[in-house]
Coordinates of C-alpha atoms and ligand atoms in Angstrom, one line a residue:
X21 CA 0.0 0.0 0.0
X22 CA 1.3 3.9 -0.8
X23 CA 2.0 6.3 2.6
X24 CA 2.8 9.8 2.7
X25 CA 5.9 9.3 5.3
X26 CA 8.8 10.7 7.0
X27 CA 11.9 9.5 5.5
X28 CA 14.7 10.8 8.2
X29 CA 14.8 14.0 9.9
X30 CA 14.3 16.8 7.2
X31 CA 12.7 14.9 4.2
X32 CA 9.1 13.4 3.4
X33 CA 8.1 11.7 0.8
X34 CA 5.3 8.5 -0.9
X35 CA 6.5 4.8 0.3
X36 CA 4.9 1.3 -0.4
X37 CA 4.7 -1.0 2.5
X38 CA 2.4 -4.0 3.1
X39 CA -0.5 -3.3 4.5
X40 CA -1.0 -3.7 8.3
X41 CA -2.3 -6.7 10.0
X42 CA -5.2 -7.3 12.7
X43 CA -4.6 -8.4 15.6
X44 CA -7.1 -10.3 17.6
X45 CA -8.6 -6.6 19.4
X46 CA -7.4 -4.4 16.8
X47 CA -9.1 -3.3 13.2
X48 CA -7.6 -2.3 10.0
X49 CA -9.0 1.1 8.8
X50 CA -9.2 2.7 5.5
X51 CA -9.2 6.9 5.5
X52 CA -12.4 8.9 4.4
X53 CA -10.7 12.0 5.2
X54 CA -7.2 13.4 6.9
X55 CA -6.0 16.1 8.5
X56 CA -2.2 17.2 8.7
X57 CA -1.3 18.5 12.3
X58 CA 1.0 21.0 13.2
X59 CA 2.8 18.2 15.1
X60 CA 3.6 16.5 12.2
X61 CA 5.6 19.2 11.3
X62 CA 7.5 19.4 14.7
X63 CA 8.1 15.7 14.3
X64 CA 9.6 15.8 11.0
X65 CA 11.1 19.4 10.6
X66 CA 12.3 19.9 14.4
X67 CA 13.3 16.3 14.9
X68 CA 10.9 16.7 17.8
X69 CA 10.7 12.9 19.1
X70 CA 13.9 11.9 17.5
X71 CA 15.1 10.4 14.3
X72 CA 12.5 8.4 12.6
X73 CA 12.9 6.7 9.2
X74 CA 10.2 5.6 6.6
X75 CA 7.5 6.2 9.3
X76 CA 4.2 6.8 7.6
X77 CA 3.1 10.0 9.0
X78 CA -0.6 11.2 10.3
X79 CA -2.6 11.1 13.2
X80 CA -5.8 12.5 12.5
X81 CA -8.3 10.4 10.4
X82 CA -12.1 9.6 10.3
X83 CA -12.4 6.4 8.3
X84 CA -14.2 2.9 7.3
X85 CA -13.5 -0.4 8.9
X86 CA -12.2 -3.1 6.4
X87 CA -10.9 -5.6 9.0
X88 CA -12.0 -6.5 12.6
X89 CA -9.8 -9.1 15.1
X90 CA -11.7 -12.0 16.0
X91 CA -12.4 -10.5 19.8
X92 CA -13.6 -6.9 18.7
X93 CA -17.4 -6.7 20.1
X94 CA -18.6 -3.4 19.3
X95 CA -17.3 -2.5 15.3
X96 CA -17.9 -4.2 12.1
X97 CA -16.7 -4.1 8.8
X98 CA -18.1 -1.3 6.6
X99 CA -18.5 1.0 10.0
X100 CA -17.5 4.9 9.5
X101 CA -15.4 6.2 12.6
X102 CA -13.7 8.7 14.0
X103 CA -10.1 7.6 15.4
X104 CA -8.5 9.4 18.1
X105 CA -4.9 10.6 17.9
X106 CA -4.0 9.1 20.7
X107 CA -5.1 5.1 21.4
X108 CA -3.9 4.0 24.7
X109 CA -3.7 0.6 25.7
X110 CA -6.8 0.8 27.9
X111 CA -5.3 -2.5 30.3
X112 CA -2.4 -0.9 31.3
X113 CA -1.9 0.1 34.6
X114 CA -1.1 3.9 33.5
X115 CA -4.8 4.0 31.7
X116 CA -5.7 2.3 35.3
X117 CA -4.3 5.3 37.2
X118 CA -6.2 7.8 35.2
X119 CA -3.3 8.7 32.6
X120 CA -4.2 6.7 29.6
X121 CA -1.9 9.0 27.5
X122 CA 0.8 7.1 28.7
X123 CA -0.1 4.2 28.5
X124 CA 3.0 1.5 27.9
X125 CA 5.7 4.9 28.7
X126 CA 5.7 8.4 28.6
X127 CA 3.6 10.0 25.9
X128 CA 3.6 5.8 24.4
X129 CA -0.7 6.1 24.5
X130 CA 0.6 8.5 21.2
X131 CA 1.3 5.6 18.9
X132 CA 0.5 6.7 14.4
X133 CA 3.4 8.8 13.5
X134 CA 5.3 8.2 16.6
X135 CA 5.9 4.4 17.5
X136 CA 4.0 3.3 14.6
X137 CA 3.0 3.8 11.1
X138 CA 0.0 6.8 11.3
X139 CA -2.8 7.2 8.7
X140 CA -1.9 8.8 5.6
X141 CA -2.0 5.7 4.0
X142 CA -4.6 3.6 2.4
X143 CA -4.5 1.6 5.3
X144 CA -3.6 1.8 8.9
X145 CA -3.9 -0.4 11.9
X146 CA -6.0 1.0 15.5
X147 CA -5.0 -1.1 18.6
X148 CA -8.0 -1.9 21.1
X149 CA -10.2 -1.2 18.9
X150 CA -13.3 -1.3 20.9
X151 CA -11.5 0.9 23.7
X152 CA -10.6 3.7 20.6
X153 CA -12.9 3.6 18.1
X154 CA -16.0 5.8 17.9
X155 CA -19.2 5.5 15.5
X156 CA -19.3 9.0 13.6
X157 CA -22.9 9.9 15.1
X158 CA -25.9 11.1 12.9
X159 CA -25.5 14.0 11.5
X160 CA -22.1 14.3 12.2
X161 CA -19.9 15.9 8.5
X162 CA -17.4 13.3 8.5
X163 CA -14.9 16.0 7.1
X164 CA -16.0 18.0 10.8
X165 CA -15.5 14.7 12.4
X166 CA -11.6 15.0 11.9
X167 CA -11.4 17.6 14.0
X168 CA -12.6 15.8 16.5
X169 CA -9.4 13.3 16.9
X170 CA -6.7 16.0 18.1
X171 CA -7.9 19.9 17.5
X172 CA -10.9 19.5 19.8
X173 CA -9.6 17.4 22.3
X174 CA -6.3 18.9 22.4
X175 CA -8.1 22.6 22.6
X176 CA -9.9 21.4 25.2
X177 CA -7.4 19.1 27.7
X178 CA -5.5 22.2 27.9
X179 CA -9.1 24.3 29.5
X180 CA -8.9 20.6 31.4
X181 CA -5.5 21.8 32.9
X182 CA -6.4 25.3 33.6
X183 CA -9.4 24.2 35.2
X184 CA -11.3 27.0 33.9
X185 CA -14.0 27.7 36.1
X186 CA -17.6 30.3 35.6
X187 CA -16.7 33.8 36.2
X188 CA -12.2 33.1 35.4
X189 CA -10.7 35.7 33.2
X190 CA -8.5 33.4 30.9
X191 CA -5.6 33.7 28.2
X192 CA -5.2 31.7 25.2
X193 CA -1.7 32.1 24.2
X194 CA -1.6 30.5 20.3
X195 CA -5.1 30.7 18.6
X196 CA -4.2 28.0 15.5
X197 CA -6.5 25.4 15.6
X198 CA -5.7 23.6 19.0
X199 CA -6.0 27.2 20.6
X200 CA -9.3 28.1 18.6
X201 CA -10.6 24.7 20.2
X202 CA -9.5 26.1 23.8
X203 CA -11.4 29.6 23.1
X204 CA -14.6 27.2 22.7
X205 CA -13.8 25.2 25.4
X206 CA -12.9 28.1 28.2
X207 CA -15.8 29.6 27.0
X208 CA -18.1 26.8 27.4
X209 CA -16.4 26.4 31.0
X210 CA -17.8 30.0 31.8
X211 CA -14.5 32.1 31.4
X212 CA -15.5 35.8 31.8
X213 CA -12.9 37.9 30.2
X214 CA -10.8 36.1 27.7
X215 CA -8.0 36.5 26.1
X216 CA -7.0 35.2 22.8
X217 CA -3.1 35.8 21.6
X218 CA -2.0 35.6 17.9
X219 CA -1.7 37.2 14.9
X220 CA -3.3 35.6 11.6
X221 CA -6.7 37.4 10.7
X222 CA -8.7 34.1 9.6
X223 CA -7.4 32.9 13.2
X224 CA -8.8 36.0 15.0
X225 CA -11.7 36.1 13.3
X226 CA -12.5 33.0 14.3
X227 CA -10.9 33.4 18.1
X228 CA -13.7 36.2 18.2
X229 CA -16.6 34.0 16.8
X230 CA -15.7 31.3 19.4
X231 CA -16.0 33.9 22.4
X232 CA -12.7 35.6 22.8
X233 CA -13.5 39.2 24.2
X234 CA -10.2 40.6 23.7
X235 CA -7.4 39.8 20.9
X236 CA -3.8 40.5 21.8
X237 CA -1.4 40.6 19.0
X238 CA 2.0 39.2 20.1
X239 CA 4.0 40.5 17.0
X240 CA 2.7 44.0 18.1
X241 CA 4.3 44.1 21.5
X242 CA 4.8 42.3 24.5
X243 CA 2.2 40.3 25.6
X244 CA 3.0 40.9 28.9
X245 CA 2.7 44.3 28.7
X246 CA -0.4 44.3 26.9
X247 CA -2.0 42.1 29.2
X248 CA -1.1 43.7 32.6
X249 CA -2.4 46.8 31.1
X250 CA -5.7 45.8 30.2
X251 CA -6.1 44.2 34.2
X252 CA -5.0 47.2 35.5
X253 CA -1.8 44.9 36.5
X254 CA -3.6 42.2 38.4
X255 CA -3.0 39.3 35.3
X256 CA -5.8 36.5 34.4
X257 CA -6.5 33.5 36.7
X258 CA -6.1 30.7 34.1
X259 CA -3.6 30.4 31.2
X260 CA -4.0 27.7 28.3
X261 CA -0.6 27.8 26.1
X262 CA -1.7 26.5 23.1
X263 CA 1.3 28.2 20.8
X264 CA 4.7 30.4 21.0
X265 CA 8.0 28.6 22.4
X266 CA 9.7 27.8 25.2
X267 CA 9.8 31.6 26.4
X268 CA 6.0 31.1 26.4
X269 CA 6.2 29.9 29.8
X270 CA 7.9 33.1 31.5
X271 CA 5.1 35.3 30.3
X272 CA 3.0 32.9 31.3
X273 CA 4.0 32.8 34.7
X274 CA 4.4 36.8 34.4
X275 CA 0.4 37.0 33.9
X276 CA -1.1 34.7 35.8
X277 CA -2.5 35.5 39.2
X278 CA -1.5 33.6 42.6
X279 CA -3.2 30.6 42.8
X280 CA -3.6 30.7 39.0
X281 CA -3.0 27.4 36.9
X282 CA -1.4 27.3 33.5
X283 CA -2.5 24.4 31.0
X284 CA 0.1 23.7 28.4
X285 CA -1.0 21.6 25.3
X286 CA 2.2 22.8 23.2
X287 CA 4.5 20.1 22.1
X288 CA 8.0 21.9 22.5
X289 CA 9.8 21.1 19.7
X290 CA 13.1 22.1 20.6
X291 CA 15.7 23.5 23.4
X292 CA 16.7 21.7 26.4
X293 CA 14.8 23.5 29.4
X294 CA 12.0 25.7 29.8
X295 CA 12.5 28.9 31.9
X296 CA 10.1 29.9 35.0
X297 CA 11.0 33.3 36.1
X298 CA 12.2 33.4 39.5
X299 CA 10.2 36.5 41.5
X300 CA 7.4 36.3 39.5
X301 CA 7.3 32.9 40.4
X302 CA 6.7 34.2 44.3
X303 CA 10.7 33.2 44.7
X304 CA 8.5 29.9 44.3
X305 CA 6.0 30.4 46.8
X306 CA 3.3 32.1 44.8
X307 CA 0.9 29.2 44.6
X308 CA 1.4 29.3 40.7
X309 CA 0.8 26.0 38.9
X310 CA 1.9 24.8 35.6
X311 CA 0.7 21.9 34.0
X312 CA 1.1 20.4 30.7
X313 CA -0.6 17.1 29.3
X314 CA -0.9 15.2 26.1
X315 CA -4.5 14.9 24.9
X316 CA -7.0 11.8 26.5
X317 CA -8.1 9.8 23.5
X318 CA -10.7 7.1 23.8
X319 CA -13.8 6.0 22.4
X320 CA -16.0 7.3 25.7
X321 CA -13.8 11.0 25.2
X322 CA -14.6 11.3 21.0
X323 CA -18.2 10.2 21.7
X324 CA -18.9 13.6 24.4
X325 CA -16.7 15.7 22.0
X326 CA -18.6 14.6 19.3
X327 CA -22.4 15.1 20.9
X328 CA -21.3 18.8 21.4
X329 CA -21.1 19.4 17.5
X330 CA -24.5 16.8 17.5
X331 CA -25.8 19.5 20.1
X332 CA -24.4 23.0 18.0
X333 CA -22.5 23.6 21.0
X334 CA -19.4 23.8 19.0
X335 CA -18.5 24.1 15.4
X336 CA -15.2 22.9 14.9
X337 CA -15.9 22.8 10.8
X338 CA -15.2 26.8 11.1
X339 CA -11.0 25.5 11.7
X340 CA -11.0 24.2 8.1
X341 CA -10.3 26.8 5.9
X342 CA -8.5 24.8 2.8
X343 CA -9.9 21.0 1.6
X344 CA -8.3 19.1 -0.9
X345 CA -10.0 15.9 -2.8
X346 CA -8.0 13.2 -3.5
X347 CA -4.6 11.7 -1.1
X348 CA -2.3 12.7 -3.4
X349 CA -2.9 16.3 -1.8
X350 CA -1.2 15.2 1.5
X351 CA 2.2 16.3 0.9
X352 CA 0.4 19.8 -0.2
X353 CA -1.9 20.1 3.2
X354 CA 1.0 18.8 5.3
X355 CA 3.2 22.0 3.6
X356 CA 0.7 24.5 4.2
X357 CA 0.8 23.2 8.4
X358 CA 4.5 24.3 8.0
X359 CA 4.2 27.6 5.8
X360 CA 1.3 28.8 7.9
X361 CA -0.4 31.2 5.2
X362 CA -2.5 33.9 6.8
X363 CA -5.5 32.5 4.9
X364 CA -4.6 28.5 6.9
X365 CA -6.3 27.4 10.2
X366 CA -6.2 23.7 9.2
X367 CA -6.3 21.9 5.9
X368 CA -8.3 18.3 5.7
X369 CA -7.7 15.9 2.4
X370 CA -10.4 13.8 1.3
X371 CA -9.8 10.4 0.2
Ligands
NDP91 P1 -0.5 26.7 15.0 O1 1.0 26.9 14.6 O2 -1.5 26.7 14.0 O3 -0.8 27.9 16.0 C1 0.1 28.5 16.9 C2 -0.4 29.7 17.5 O4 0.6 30.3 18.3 C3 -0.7 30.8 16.4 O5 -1.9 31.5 16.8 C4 0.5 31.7 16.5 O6 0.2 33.0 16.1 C5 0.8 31.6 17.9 N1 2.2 32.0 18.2 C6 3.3 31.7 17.5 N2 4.4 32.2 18.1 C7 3.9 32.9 19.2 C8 4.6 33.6 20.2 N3 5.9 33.8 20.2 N4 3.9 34.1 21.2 C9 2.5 33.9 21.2 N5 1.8 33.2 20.3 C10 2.6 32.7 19.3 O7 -0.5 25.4 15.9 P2 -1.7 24.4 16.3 O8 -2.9 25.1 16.8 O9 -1.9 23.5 15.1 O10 -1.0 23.6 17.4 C11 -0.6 24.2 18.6 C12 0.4 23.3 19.4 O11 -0.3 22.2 19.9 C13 1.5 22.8 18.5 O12 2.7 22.8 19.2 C14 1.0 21.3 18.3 O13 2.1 20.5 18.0 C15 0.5 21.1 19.7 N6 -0.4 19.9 19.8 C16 -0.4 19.2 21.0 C17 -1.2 18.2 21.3 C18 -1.3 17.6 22.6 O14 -1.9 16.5 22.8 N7 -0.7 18.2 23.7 C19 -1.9 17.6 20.2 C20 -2.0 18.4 19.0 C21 -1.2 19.5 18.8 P3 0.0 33.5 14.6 O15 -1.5 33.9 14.5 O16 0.9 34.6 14.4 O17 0.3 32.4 13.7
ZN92 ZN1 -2.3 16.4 15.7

């Protein structure tokens, strides 16, 4: 079968490989429609998780099950599902303790383009399949539906680790897709005031339709700056980082009150140690807590994220600005992620 992979650090490019097999819980997939990630980009372009050669990249898909092991109970052949990024190993005593995401090892619940081939393919292989899969519901858009396997749940984890509560002024720092998602989701958790940081118009536009009530622009000074002075220097109680770099975290720390949590959902890509500045830090007594998580996947986690779109409480479909027909456009979609045109929130490819 053909696969859009990465070929070493640096370079992508079409390979043929045989196509996966089933194991006894597992099901063999076939893409309706793909989404490149911004990870994808940090994976292949910043080296991110290491050197990886000939992996097929991708792990954002809705698709149709061709093949189902002989103990799946819940999915047949011919079923259209969504497929989370992330598909823990749901015995594991990690998923046990509450932290599915790392199942097996750190981060190891993140298996397509990372441990194993991912799904821009014309096959790909889903582990515990009854434990990962989800039925796209009735009238669900399929092509909406991929935004439900990383942009929505990611958005969303990193309002989880904020704990946005009714009444908190928030920031969003980063309002791509992932932070577009967190707009929705801090507003759906009651945030009062909230901030939403970037600089694309399609991206504020949308920040604003999703419930941001203020847009700071970082390339237009300090975000600080702009954020003490519109708090009259007090800061905002939650902070979901959802963009920027590792210098990120100092103005996050900078603007967030005592007591004040900051969610990170940003994979950093690169650089050895993240900064936390020392006296606005309370000379680390200031009851400032920073926490940063890779998305829950699941079949129970798509099938809430997914009645919320069911329900119009969120529109994810407004995140895809570009659509291309045919897989040959993966390489084209996954360029755009890296290029970031001021016109891109996130590209999907239709099979
Ligand atoms: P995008 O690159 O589309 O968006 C990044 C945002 O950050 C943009 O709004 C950008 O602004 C803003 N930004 C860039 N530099 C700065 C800066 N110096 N200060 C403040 N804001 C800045 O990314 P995505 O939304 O696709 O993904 C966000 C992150 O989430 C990525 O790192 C991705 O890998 C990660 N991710 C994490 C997952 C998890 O499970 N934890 C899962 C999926 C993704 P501008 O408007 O100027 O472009
Ligand atoms: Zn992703």
């Amino acid at each position: 079968m053909k696969g859009f992979a990465m070929l070493k650090i640096g370079q992508i490019g079409w390979i043929e490989k045989e196509r996966p097999t089933c194991g006894v819980m597992d099901a063999i997939v076939k893409p309706i429609a793909v989404s490149p990630c911004s990870s994808d980009v940090h994976t292949v372009w910043a080296g991110a998780l290491g050197d990886r050669h000939n992996m097929i990249l991708g792990h954002e898909a809705v698709g149709e099950v061709v093949e189902v092991g002989s103990l799946v109970k819940d999915f047949k052949v011919g079923d259209k599902v969504v497929v989370p990024a992330i598909t823990p190993d749901w015995n594991s005593l990690e998923a046990q303790r509450g932290y599915s995401m790392h199942s097996g090892g750190m981060l190891a619940g993140w298996k397509f383009s990372n441990f194993k081939d991912g799904v821009f393919a014309e096959y790909f292989h889903v582990n515990d399949a009854d434990g990962n899969l989800a039925l796209i519901p009735e009238g669900v858009d399929p092509i909406e539906a991929v935004m439900l396997c990383d942009m929505v749940p990611t958005g969303f984890h990193g309002v989880e680790l904020a704990d946005v509560q009714f009444g908190d002024s928030v920031c969003v720092i980063g309002i791509g897709p992932v932070g577009l998602m967190a707009v929705a989701g801090a507003a759906l958790r009651g945030a009062s005031k909230l901030f939403a940081v970037g600089s694309r118009p399609k991206c504020v536009e949308i920040a604003k339709e999703f419930g941001a009530t203020d847009i700071i622009n970082y390339r237009e000074g300090d975000i600080v700056e702009q954020i003490m002075e519109k708090t009259q220097g007090k800061g905002v109680d939650k902070v979901v980082i959802a963009g920027g770099n590792s210098d990120t975290f100092v103005q996050a720390v900078k603007i967030v009150k005592p007591g004040g949590r900051i969610g990170n959902v940003n994979y950093l890509g690169s650089g050895d140690f993240i900064q936390i500045p020392r006296v606005e830090w309370g000379n680390g007594m200031a009851h400032k807590t920073i926490v940063g998580g890779l998305m829950p996947g699941g079949r129970l986690r798509m099938e809430k994220l997914a009645s919320l779109i069911q329900t119009n409480r969120i529109s994810p479909k407004k995140l895809i600005t570009h659509k291309f027909n045919g897989m040959e456009h993966i390489e084209e979609g996954l360029l755009l992620m890296k290029d970031k045109p001021k016109d891109l929130i996130k590209p999907v490819v239709i099979f």
